[in-house]
PDB file of C-alpha atoms and ligand atoms in Angstrom:
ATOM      1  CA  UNK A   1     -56.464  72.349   4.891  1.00 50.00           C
ATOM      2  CA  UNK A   2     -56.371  76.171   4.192  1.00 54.00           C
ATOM      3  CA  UNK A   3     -58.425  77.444   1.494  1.00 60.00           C
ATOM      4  CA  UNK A   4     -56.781  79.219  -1.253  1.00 59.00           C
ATOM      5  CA  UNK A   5     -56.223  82.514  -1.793  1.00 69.00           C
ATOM      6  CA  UNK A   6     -58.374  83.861  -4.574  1.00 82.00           C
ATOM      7  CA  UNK A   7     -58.120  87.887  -5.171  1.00 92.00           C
ATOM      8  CA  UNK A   8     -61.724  89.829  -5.091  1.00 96.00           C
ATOM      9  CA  UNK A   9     -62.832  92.604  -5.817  1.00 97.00           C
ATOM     10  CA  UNK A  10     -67.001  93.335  -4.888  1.00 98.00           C
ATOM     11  CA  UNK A  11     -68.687  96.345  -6.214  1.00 97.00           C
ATOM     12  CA  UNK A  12     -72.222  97.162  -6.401  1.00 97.00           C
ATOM     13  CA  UNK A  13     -74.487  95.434  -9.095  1.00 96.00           C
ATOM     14  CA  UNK A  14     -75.639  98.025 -11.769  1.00 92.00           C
ATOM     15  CA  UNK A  15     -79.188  97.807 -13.569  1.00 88.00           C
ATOM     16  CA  UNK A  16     -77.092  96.828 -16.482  1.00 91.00           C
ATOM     17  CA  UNK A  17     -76.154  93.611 -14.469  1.00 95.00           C
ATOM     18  CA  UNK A  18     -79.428  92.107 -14.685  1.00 95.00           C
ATOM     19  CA  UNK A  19     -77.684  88.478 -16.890  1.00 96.00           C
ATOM     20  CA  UNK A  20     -75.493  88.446 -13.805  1.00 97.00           C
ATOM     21  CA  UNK A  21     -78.577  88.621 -11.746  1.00 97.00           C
ATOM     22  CA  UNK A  22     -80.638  85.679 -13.796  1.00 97.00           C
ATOM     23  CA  UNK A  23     -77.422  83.523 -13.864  1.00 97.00           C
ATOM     24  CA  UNK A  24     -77.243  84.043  -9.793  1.00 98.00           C
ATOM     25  CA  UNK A  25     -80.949  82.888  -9.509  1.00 97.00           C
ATOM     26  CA  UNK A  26     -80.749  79.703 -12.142  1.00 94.00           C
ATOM     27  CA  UNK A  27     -77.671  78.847  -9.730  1.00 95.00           C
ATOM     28  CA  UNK A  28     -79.271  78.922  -6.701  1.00 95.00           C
ATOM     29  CA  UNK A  29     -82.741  77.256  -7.882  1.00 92.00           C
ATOM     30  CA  UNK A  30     -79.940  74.028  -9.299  1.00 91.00           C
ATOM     31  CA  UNK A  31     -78.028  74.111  -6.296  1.00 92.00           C
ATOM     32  CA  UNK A  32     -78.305  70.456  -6.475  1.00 89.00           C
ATOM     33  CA  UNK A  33     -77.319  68.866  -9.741  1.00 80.00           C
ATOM     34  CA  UNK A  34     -78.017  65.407  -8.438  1.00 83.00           C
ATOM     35  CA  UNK A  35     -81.476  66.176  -7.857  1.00 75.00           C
ATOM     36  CA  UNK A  36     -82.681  69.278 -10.091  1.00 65.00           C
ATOM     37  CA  UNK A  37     -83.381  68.614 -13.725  1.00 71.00           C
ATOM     38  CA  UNK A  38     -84.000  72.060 -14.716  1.00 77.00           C
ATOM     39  CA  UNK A  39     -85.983  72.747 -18.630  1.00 84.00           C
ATOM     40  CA  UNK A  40     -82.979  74.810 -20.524  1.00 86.00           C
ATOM     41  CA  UNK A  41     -81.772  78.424 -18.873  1.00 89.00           C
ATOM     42  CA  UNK A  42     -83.812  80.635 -21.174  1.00 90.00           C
ATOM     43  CA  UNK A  43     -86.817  78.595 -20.052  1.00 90.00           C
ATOM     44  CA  UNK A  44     -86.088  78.189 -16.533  1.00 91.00           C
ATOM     45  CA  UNK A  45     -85.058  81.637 -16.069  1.00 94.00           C
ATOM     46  CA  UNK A  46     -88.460  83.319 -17.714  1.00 94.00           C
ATOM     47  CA  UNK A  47     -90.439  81.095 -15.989  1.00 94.00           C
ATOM     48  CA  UNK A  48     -93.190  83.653 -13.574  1.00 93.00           C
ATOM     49  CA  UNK A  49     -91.992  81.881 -10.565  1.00 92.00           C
ATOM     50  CA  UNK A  50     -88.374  82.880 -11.031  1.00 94.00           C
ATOM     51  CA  UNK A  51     -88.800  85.769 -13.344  1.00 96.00           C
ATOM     52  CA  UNK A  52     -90.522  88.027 -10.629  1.00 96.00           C
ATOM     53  CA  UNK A  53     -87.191  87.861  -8.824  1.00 97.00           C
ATOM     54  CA  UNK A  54     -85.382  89.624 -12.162  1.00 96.00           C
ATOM     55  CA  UNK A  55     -87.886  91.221 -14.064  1.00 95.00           C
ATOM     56  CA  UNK A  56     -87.768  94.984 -14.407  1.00 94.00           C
ATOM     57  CA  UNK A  57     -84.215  94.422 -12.081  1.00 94.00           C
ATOM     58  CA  UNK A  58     -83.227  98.255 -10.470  1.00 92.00           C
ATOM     59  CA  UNK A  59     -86.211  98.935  -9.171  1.00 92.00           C
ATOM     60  CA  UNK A  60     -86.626 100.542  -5.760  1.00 91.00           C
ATOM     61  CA  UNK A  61     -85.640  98.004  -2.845  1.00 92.00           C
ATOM     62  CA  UNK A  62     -83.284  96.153  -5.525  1.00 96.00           C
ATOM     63  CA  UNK A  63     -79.791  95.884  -4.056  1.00 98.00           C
ATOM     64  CA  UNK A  64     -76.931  93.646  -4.772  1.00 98.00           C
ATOM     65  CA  UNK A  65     -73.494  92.888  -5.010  1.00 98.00           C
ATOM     66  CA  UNK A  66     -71.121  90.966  -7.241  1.00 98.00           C
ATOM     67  CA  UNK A  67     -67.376  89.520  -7.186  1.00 98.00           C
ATOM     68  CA  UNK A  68     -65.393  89.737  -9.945  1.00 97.00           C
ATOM     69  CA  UNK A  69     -61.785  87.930 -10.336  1.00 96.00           C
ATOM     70  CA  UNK A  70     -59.491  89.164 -13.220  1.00 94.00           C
ATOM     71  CA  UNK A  71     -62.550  90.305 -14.534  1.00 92.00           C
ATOM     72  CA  UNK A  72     -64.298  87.164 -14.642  1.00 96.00           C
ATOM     73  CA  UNK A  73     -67.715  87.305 -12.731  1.00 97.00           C
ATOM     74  CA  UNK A  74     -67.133  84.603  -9.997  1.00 98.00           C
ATOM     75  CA  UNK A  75     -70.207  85.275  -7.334  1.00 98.00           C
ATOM     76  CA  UNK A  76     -73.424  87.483  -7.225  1.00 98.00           C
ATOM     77  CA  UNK A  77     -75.858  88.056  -4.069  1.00 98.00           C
ATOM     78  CA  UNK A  78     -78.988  90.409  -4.379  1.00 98.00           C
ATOM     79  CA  UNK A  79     -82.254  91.017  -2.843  1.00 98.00           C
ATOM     80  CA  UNK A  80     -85.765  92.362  -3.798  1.00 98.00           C
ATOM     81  CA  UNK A  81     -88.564  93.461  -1.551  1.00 98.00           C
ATOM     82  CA  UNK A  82     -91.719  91.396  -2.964  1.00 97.00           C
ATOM     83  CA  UNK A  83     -95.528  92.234  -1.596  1.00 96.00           C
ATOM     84  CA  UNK A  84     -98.256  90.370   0.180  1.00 97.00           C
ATOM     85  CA  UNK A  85     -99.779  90.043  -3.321  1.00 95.00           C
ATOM     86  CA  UNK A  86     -96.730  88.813  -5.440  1.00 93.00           C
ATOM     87  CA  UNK A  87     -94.046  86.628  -2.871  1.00 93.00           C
ATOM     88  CA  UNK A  88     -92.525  82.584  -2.914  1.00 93.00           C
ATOM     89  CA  UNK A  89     -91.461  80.799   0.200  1.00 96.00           C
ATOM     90  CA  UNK A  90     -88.780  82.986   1.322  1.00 97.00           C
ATOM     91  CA  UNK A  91     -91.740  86.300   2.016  1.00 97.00           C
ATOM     92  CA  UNK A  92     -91.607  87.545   5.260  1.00 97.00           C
ATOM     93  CA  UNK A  93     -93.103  91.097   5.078  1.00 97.00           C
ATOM     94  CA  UNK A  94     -93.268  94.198   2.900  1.00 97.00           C
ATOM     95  CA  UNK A  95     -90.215  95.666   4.360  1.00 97.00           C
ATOM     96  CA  UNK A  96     -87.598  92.644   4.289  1.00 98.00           C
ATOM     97  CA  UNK A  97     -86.126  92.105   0.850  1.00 98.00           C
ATOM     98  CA  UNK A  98     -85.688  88.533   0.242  1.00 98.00           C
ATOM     99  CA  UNK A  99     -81.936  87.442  -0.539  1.00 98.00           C
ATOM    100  CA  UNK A 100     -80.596  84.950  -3.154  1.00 98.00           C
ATOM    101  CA  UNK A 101     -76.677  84.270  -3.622  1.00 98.00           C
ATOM    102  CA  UNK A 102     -74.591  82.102  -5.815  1.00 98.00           C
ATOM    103  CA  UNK A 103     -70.962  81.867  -6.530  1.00 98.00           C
ATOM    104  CA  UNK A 104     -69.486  80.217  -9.761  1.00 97.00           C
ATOM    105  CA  UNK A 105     -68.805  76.306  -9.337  1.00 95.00           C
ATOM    106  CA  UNK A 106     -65.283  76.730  -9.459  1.00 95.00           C
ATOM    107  CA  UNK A 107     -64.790  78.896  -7.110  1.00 96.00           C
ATOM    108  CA  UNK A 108     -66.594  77.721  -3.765  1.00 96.00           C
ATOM    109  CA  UNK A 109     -65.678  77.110  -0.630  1.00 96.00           C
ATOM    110  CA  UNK A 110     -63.342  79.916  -1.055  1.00 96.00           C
ATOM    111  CA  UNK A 111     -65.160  82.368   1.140  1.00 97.00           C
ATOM    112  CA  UNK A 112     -66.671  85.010  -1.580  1.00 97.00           C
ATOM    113  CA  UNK A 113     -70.011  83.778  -0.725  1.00 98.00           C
ATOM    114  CA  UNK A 114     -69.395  84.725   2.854  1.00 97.00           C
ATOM    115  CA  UNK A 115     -67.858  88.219   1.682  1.00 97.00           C
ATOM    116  CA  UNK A 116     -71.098  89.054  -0.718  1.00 98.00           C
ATOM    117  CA  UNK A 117     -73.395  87.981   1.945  1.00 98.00           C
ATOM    118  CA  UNK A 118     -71.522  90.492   4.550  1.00 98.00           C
ATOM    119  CA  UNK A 119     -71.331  93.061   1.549  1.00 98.00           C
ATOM    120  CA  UNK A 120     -74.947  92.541   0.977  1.00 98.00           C
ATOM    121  CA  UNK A 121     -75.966  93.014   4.762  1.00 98.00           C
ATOM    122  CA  UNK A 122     -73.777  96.146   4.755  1.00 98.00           C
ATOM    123  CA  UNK A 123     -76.104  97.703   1.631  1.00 98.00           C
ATOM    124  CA  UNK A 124     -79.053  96.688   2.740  1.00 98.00           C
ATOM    125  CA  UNK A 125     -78.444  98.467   6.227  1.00 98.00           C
ATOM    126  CA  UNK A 126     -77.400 101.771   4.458  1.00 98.00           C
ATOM    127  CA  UNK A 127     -80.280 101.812   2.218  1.00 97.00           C
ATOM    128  CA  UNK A 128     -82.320 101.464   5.544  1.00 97.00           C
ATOM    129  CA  UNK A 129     -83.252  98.168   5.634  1.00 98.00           C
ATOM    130  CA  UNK A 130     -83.517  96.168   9.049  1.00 98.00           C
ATOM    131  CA  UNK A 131     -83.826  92.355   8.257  1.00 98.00           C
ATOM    132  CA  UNK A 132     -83.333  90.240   5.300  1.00 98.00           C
ATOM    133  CA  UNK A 133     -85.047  86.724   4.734  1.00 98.00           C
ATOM    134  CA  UNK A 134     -84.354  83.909   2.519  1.00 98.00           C
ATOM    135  CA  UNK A 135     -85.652  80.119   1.824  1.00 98.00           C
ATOM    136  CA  UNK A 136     -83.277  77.602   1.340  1.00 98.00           C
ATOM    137  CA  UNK A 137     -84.242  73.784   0.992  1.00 96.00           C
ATOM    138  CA  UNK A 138     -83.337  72.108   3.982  1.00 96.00           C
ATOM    139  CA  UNK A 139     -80.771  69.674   2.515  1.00 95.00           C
ATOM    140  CA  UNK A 140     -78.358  72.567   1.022  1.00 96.00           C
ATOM    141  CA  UNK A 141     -75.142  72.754   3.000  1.00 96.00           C
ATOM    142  CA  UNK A 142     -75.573  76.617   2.183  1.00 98.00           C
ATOM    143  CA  UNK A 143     -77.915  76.107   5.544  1.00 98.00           C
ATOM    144  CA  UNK A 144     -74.969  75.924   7.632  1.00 97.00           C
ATOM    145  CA  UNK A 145     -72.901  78.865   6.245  1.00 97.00           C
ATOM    146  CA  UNK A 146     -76.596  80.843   6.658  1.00 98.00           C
ATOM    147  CA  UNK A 147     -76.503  79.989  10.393  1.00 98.00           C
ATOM    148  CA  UNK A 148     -72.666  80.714  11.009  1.00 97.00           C
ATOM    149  CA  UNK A 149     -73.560  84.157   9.251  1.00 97.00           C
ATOM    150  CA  UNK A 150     -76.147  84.729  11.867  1.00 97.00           C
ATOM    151  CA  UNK A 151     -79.599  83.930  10.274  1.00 98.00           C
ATOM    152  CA  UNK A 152     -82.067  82.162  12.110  1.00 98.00           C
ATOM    153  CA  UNK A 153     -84.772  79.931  11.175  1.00 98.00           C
ATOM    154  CA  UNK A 154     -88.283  80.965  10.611  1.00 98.00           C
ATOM    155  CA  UNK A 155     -90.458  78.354   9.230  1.00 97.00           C
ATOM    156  CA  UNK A 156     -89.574  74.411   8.122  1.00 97.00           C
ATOM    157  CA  UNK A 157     -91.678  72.750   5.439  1.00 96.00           C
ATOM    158  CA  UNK A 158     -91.807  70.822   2.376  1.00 95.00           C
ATOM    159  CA  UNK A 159     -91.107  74.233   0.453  1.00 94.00           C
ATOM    160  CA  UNK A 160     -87.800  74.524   2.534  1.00 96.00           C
ATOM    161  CA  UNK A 161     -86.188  76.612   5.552  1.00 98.00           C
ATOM    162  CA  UNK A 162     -87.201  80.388   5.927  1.00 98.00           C
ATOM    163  CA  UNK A 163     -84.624  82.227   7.617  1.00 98.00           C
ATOM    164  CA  UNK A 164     -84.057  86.135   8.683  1.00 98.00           C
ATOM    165  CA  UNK A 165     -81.234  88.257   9.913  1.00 98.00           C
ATOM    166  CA  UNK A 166     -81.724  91.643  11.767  1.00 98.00           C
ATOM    167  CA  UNK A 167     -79.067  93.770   9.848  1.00 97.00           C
TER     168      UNK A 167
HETATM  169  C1  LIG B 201     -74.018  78.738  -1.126  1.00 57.92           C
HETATM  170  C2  LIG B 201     -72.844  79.442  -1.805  1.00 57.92           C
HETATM  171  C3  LIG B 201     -73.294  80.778  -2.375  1.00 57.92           C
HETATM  172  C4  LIG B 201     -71.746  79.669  -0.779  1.00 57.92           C
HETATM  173  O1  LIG B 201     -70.678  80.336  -1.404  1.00 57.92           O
HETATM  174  P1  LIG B 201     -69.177  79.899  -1.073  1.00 57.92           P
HETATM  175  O2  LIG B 201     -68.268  80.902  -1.683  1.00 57.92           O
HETATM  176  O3  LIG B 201     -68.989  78.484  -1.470  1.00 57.92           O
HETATM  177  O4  LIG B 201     -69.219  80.025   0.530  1.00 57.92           O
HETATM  178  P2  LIG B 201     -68.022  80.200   1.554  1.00 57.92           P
HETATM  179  O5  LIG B 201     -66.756  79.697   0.954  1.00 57.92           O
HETATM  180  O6  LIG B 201     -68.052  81.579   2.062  1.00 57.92           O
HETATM  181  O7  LIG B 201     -68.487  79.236   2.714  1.00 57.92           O
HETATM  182  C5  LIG B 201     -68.476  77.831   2.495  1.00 57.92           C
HETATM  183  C6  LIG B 201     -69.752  77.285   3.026  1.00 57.92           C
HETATM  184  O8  LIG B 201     -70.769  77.398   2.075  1.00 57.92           O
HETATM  185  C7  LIG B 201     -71.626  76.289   2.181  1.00 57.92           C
HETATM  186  N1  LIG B 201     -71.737  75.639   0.880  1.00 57.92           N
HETATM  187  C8  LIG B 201     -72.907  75.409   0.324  1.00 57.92           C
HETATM  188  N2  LIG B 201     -72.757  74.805  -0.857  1.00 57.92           N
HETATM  189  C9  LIG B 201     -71.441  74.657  -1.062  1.00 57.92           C
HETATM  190  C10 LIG B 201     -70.661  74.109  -2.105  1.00 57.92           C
HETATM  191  N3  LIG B 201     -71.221  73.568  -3.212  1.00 57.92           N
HETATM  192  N4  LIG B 201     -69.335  74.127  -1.992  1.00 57.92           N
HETATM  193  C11 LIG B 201     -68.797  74.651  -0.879  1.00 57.92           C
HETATM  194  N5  LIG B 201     -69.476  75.198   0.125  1.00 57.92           N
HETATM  195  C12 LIG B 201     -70.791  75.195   0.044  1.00 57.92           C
HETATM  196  C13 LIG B 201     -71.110  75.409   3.264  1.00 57.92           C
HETATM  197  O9  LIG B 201     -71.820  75.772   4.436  1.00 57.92           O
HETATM  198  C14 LIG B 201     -69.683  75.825   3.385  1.00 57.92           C
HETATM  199  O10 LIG B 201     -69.267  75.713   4.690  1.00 57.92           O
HETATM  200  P3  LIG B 201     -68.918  74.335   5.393  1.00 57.92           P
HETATM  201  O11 LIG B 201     -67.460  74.418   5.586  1.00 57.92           O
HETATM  202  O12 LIG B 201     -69.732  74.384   6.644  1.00 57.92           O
HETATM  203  O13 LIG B 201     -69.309  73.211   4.487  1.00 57.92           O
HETATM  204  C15 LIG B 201     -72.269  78.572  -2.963  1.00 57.92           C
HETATM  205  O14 LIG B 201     -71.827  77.356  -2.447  1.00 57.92           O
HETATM  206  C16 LIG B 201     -73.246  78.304  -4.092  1.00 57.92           C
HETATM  207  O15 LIG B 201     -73.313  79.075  -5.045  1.00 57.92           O
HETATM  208  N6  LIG B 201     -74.001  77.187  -4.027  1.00 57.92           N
HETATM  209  C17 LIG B 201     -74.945  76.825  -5.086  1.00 57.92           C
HETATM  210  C18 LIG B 201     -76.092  77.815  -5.165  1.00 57.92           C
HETATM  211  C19 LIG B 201     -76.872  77.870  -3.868  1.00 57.92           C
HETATM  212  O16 LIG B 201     -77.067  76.898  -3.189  1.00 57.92           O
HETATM  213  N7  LIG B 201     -77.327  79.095  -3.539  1.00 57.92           N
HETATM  214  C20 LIG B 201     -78.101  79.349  -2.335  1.00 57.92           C
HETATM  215  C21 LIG B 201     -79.518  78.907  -2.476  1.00 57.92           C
HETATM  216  S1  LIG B 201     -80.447  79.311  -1.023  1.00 57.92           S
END
């Protein structure tokens, strides 16, 4: 069946941006709301495992993307470059940011995560980037659109699938 049309426009994500960025993060860490029983947003969001991915957001290496639709924020992907000191799962080295994407419920399967994904592969390259990794838990269909885009896998474990694309 074709997928329907939806008009978007992507522009770059501005420091101001950064509740754009935390709701993009709390989506991707419930990707599955059969499984996840996430604390409230606030509390999930502030939490030092996902809060180093926000915190301080605009700093150098921070680069991102976001899709609006009649003004209505409908999809977000961004990545930060993290050290050997302060990483998750999805660490690779000190010169790959790590990725993170999320579109609104509502609107998937529609192809805007595909379209910020390319638009945030095209940034990254300008700003001189080379790679970009990611960790996704082995069970989210998100896996598949990952390897059509052209990432490969890394590493498999309990933490999930690490995955990099040469940009
Ligand atoms: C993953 C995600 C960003 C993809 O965005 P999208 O706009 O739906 O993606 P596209 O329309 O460009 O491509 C569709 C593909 O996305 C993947 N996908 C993952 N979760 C999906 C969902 N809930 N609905 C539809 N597609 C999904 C599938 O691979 C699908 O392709 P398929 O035909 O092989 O099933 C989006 O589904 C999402 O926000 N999921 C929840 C958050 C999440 O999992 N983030 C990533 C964590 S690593």
């Amino acid at each position: 069946m074709p997928r329907p049309r939806i008009d978007v426009a992507i522009r770059p994500l501005a420091p101001e941006d950064v509740e754009h960025v935390k709701w993009a993060l709390y989506e991707a860490v419930a990707w599955n709301p059969e499984r996840v029983l996430l604390p409230p947003f606030e509390l999930t969001i502030e939490h030092p495992e996902l809060a180093r991915y926000h915190r301080g957001w605009g700093r150098t290496g921070d680069i991102g993307v976001i899709a609006e639709s009649g003004g209505v924020v409908v999809g977000v992907a961004l990545c930060r470059l993290f050290t050997e000191d302060d990483h998750r799962h999805g660490f690779v080295d000190e010169r790959t940011p790590e990725r993170a994407v999320a579109v609104a419920e509502d609107r998937r399967a529609n192809g805007i995560g595909t379209r910020l994904m390319e638009a945030l592969a095209e940034s990254a390259r300008a700003a001189g980037f080379s790679s970009l990794s990611l960790s996704v838990d082995a069970e989210n269909p998100a896996l598949r659109l990952y390897e059509r885009l052209g990432y490969r896998e890394l590493t498999r474990d309990d933490d999930g699938v690490r995955m990099i694309i040469d940009l």
